[in-house]
PDB file of C-alpha atoms in Angstrom:
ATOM      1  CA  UNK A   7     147.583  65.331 190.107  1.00 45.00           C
ATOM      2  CA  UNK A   8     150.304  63.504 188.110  1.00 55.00           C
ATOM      3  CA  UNK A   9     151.584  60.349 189.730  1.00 76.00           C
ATOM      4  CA  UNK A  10     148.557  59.820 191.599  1.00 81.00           C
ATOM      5  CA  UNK A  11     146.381  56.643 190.944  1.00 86.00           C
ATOM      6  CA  UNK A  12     142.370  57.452 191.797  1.00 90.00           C
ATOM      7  CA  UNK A  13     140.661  54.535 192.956  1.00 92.00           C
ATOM      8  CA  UNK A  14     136.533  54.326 192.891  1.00 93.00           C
ATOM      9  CA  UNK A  15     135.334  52.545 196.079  1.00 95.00           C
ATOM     10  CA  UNK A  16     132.159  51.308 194.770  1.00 93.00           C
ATOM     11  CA  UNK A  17     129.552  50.996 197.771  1.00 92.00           C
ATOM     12  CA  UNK A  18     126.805  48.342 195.971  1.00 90.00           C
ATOM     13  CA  UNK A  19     126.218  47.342 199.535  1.00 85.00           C
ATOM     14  CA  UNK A  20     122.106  46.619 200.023  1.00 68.00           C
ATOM     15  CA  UNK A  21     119.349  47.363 201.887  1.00 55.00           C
ATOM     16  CA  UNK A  22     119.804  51.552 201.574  1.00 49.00           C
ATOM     17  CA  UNK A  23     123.580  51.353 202.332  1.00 58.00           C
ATOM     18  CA  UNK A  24     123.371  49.276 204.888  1.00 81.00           C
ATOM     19  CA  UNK A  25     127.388  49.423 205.290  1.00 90.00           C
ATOM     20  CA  UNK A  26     127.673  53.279 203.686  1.00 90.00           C
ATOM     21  CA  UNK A  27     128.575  54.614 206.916  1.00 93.00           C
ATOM     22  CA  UNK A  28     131.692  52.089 207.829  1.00 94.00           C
ATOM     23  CA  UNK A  29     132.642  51.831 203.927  1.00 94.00           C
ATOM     24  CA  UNK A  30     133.044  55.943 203.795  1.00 95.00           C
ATOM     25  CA  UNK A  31     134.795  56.244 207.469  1.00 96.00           C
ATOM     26  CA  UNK A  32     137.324  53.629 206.065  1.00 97.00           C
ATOM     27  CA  UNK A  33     138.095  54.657 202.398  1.00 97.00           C
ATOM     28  CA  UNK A  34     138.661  58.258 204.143  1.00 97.00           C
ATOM     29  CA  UNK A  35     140.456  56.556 206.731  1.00 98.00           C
ATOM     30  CA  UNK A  36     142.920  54.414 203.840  1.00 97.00           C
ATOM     31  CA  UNK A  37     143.064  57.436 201.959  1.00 96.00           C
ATOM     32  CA  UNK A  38     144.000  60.338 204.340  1.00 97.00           C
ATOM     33  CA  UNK A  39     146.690  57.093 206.043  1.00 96.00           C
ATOM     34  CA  UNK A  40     148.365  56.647 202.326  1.00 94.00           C
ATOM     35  CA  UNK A  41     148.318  60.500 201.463  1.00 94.00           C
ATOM     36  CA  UNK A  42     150.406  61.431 204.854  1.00 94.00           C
ATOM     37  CA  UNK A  43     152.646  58.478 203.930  1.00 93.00           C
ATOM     38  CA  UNK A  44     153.585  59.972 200.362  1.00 90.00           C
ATOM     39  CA  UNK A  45     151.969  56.919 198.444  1.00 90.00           C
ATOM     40  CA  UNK A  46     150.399  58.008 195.193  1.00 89.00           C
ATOM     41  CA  UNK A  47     146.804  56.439 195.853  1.00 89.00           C
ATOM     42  CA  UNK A  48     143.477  58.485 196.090  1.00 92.00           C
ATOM     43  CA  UNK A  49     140.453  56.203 197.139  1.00 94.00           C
ATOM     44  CA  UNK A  50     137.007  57.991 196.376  1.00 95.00           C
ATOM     45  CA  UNK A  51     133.654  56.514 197.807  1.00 94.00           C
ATOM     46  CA  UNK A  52     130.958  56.449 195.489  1.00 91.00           C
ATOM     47  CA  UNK A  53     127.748  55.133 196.584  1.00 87.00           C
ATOM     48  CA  UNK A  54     125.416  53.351 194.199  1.00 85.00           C
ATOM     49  CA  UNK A  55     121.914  51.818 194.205  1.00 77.00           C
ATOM     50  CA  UNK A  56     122.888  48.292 192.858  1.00 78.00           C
ATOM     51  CA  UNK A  57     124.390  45.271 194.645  1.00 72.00           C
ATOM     52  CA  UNK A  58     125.725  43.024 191.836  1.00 82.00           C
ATOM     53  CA  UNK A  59     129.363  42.577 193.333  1.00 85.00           C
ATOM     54  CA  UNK A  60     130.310  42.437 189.829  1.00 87.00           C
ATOM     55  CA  UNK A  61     133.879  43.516 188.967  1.00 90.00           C
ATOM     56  CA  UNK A  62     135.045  46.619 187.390  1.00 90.00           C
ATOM     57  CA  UNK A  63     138.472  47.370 186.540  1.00 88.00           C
ATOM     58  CA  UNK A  64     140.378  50.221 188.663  1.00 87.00           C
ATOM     59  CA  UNK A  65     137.476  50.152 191.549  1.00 93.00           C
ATOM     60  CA  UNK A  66     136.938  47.980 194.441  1.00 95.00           C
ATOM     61  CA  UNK A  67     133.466  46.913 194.570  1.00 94.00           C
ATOM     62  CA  UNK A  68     131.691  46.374 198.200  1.00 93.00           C
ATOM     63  CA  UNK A  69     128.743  44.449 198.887  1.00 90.00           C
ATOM     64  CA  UNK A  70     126.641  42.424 200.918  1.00 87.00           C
ATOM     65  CA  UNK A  71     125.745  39.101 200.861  1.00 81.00           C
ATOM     66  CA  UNK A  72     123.347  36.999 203.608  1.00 75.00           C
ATOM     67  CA  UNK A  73     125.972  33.785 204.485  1.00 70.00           C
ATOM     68  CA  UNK A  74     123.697  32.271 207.003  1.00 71.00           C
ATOM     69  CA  UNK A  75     127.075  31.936 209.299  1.00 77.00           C
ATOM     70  CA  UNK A  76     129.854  33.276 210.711  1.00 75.00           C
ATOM     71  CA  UNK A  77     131.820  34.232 208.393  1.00 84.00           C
ATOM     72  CA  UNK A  78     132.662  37.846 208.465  1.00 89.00           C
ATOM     73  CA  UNK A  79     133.783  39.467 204.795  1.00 92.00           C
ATOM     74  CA  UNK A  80     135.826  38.391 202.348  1.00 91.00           C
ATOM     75  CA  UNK A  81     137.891  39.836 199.210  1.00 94.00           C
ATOM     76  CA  UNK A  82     139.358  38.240 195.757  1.00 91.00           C
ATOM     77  CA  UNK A  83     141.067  40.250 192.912  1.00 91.00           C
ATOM     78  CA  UNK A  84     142.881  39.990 190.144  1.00 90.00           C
ATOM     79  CA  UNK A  85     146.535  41.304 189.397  1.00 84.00           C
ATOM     80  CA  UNK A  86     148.340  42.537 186.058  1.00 81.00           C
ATOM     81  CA  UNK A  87     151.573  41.500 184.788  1.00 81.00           C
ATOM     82  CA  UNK A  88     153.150  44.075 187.008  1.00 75.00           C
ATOM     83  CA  UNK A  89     151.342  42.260 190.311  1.00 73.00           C
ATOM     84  CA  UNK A  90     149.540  45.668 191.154  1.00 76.00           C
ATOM     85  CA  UNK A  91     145.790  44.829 191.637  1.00 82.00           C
ATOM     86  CA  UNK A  92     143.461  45.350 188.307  1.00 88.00           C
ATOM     87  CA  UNK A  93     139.993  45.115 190.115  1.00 93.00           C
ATOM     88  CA  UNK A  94     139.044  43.885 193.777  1.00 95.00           C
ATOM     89  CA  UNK A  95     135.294  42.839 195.316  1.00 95.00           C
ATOM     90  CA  UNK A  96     134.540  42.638 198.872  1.00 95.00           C
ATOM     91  CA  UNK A  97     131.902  40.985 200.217  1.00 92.00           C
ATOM     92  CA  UNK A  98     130.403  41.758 203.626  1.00 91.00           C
ATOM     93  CA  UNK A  99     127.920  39.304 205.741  1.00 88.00           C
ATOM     94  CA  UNK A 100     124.822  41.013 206.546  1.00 84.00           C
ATOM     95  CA  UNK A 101     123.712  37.554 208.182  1.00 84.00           C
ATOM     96  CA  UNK A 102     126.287  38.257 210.622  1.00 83.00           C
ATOM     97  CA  UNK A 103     126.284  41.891 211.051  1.00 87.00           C
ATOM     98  CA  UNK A 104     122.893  42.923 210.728  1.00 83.00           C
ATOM     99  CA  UNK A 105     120.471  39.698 211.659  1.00 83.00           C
ATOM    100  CA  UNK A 106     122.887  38.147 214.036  1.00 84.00           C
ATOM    101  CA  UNK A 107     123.737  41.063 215.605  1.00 86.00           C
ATOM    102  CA  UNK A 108     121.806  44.025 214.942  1.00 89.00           C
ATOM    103  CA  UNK A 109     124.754  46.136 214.546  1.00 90.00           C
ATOM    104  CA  UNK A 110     123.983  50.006 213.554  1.00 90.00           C
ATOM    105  CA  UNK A 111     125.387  51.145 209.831  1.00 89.00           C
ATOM    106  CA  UNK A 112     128.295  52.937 211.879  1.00 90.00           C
ATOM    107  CA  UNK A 113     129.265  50.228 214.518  1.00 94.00           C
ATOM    108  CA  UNK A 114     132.819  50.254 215.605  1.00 95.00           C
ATOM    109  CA  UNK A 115     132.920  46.484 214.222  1.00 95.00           C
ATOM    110  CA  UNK A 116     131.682  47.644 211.017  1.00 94.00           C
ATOM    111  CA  UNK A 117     134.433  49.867 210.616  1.00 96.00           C
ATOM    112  CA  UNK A 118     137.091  47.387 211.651  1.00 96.00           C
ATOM    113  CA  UNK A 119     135.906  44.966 208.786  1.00 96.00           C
ATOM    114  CA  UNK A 120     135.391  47.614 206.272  1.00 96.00           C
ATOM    115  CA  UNK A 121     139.372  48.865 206.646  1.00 97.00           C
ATOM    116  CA  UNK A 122     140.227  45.364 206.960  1.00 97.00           C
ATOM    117  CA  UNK A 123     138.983  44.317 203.503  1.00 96.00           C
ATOM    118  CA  UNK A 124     139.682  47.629 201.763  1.00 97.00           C
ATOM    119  CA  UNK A 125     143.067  46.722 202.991  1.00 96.00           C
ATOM    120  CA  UNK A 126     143.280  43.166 201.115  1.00 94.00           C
ATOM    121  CA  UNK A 127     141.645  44.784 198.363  1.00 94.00           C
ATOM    122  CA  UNK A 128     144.450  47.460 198.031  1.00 93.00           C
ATOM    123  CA  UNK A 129     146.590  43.480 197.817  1.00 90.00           C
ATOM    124  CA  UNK A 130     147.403  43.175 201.728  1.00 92.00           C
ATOM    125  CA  UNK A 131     147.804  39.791 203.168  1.00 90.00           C
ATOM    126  CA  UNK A 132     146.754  39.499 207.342  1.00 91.00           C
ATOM    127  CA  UNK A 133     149.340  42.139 209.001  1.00 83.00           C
ATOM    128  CA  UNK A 134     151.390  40.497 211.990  1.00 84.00           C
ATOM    129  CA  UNK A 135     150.563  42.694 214.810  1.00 91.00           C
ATOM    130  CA  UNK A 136     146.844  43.295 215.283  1.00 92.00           C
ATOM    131  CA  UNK A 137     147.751  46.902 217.396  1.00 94.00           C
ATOM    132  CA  UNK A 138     149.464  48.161 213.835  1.00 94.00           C
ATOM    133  CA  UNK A 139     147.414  46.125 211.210  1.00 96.00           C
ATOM    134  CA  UNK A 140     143.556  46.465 210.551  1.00 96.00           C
ATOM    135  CA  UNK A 141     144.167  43.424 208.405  1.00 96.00           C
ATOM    136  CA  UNK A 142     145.286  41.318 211.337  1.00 94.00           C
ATOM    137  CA  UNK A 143     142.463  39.163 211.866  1.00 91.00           C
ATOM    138  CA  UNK A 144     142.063  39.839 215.914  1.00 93.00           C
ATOM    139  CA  UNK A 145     142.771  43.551 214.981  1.00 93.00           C
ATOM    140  CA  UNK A 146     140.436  46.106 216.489  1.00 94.00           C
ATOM    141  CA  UNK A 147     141.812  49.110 214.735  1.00 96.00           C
ATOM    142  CA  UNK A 148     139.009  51.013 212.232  1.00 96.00           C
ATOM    143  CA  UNK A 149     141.740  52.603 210.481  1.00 97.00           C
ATOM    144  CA  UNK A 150     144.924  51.751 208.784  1.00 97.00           C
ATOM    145  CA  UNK A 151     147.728  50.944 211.042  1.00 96.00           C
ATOM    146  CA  UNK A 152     151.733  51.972 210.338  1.00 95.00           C
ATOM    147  CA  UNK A 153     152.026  48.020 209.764  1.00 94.00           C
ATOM    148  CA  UNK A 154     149.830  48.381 206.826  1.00 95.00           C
ATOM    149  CA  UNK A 155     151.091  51.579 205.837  1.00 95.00           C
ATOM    150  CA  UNK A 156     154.208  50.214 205.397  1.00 93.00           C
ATOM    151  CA  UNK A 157     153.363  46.779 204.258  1.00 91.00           C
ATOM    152  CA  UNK A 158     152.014  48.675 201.406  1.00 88.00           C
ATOM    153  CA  UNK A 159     154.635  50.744 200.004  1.00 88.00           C
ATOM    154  CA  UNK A 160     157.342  47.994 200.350  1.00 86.00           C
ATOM    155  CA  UNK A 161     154.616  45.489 198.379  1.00 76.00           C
ATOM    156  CA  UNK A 162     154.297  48.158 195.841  1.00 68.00           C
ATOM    157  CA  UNK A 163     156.847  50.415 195.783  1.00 67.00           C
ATOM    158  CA  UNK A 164     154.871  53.463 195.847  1.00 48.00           C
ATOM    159  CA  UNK A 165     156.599  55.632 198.255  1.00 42.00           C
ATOM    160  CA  UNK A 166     158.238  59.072 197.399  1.00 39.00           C
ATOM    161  CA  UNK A 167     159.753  62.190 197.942  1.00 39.00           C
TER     162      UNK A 167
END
């Protein structure tokens, strides 16, 4: 489709997709949310057998990483000229997630970090209302809320029609 920008949502996450099931719900989530808003961005799961967390350009990369604490995901990028994002990696805590807590690959809290960090990976800061933002911090959402709808198409001025 003209117009539209596809973005790969690289799954490198370890131990046989240990995240696969939260990563998929929220790229479909993010990308069904930006479709109904008329903003020109596809995101596409792909799932592969690696977990480098290197970057690629035009793909956000999503893996896992043991942090021994607390800490829950986290996601750096780089931006063109133009300020729209060139590559993003997110990093999810297995420590956390999986030893701490022994969280199943589709837990609810899965699914709230994974649209949380697709959502600073698509260049979101923390939305201010954690009952419209999944990228609120205290949010509880597991998709895309209007705040970061909205957030979104103002930041990059992809709205139409």
């Amino acid at each position: 489709t003209s117009g539209v920008n596809t973005v790969i949502v690289r799954d490198e996450t370890r131990d046989g997709g240990s995240w696969g099931p939260a990563v998929s719900f929220a790229t479909t989530a993010w990308s069904n949310a930006l479709a109904a808003a008329g903003i020109p961005i596809i995101l596409v799961y792909n799932d592969v057998p690696v977990n480098d967390c290197g970057r690629r350009d035009d793909t956000i990369v999503v893996c896992s990483k043991t942090g021994d604490s607390t800490w829950h995901g986290f996601t750096f990028w780089d931006t063109g000229q133009n300020g729209h994002i060139l590559w993003a990696v997110a990093e999810f805590n297995d420590y956390f997630y999986r030893d701490v807590h022994n969280l199943p690959p589709d837990a609810p809290q899965r699914r709230m970090l994974a649209c949380h960090e697709l959502g600073h990976a698509l260049g979101l800061a923390h939305g201010a209302d954690p009952l419209t933002s999944c990228v609120n911090a205290a949010s509880i959402l597991e998709s895309p809320g209007v705040h970061d709808i909205e957030a979104l198409a103002i930041a990059n001025d992809h709205r139409h029609g």
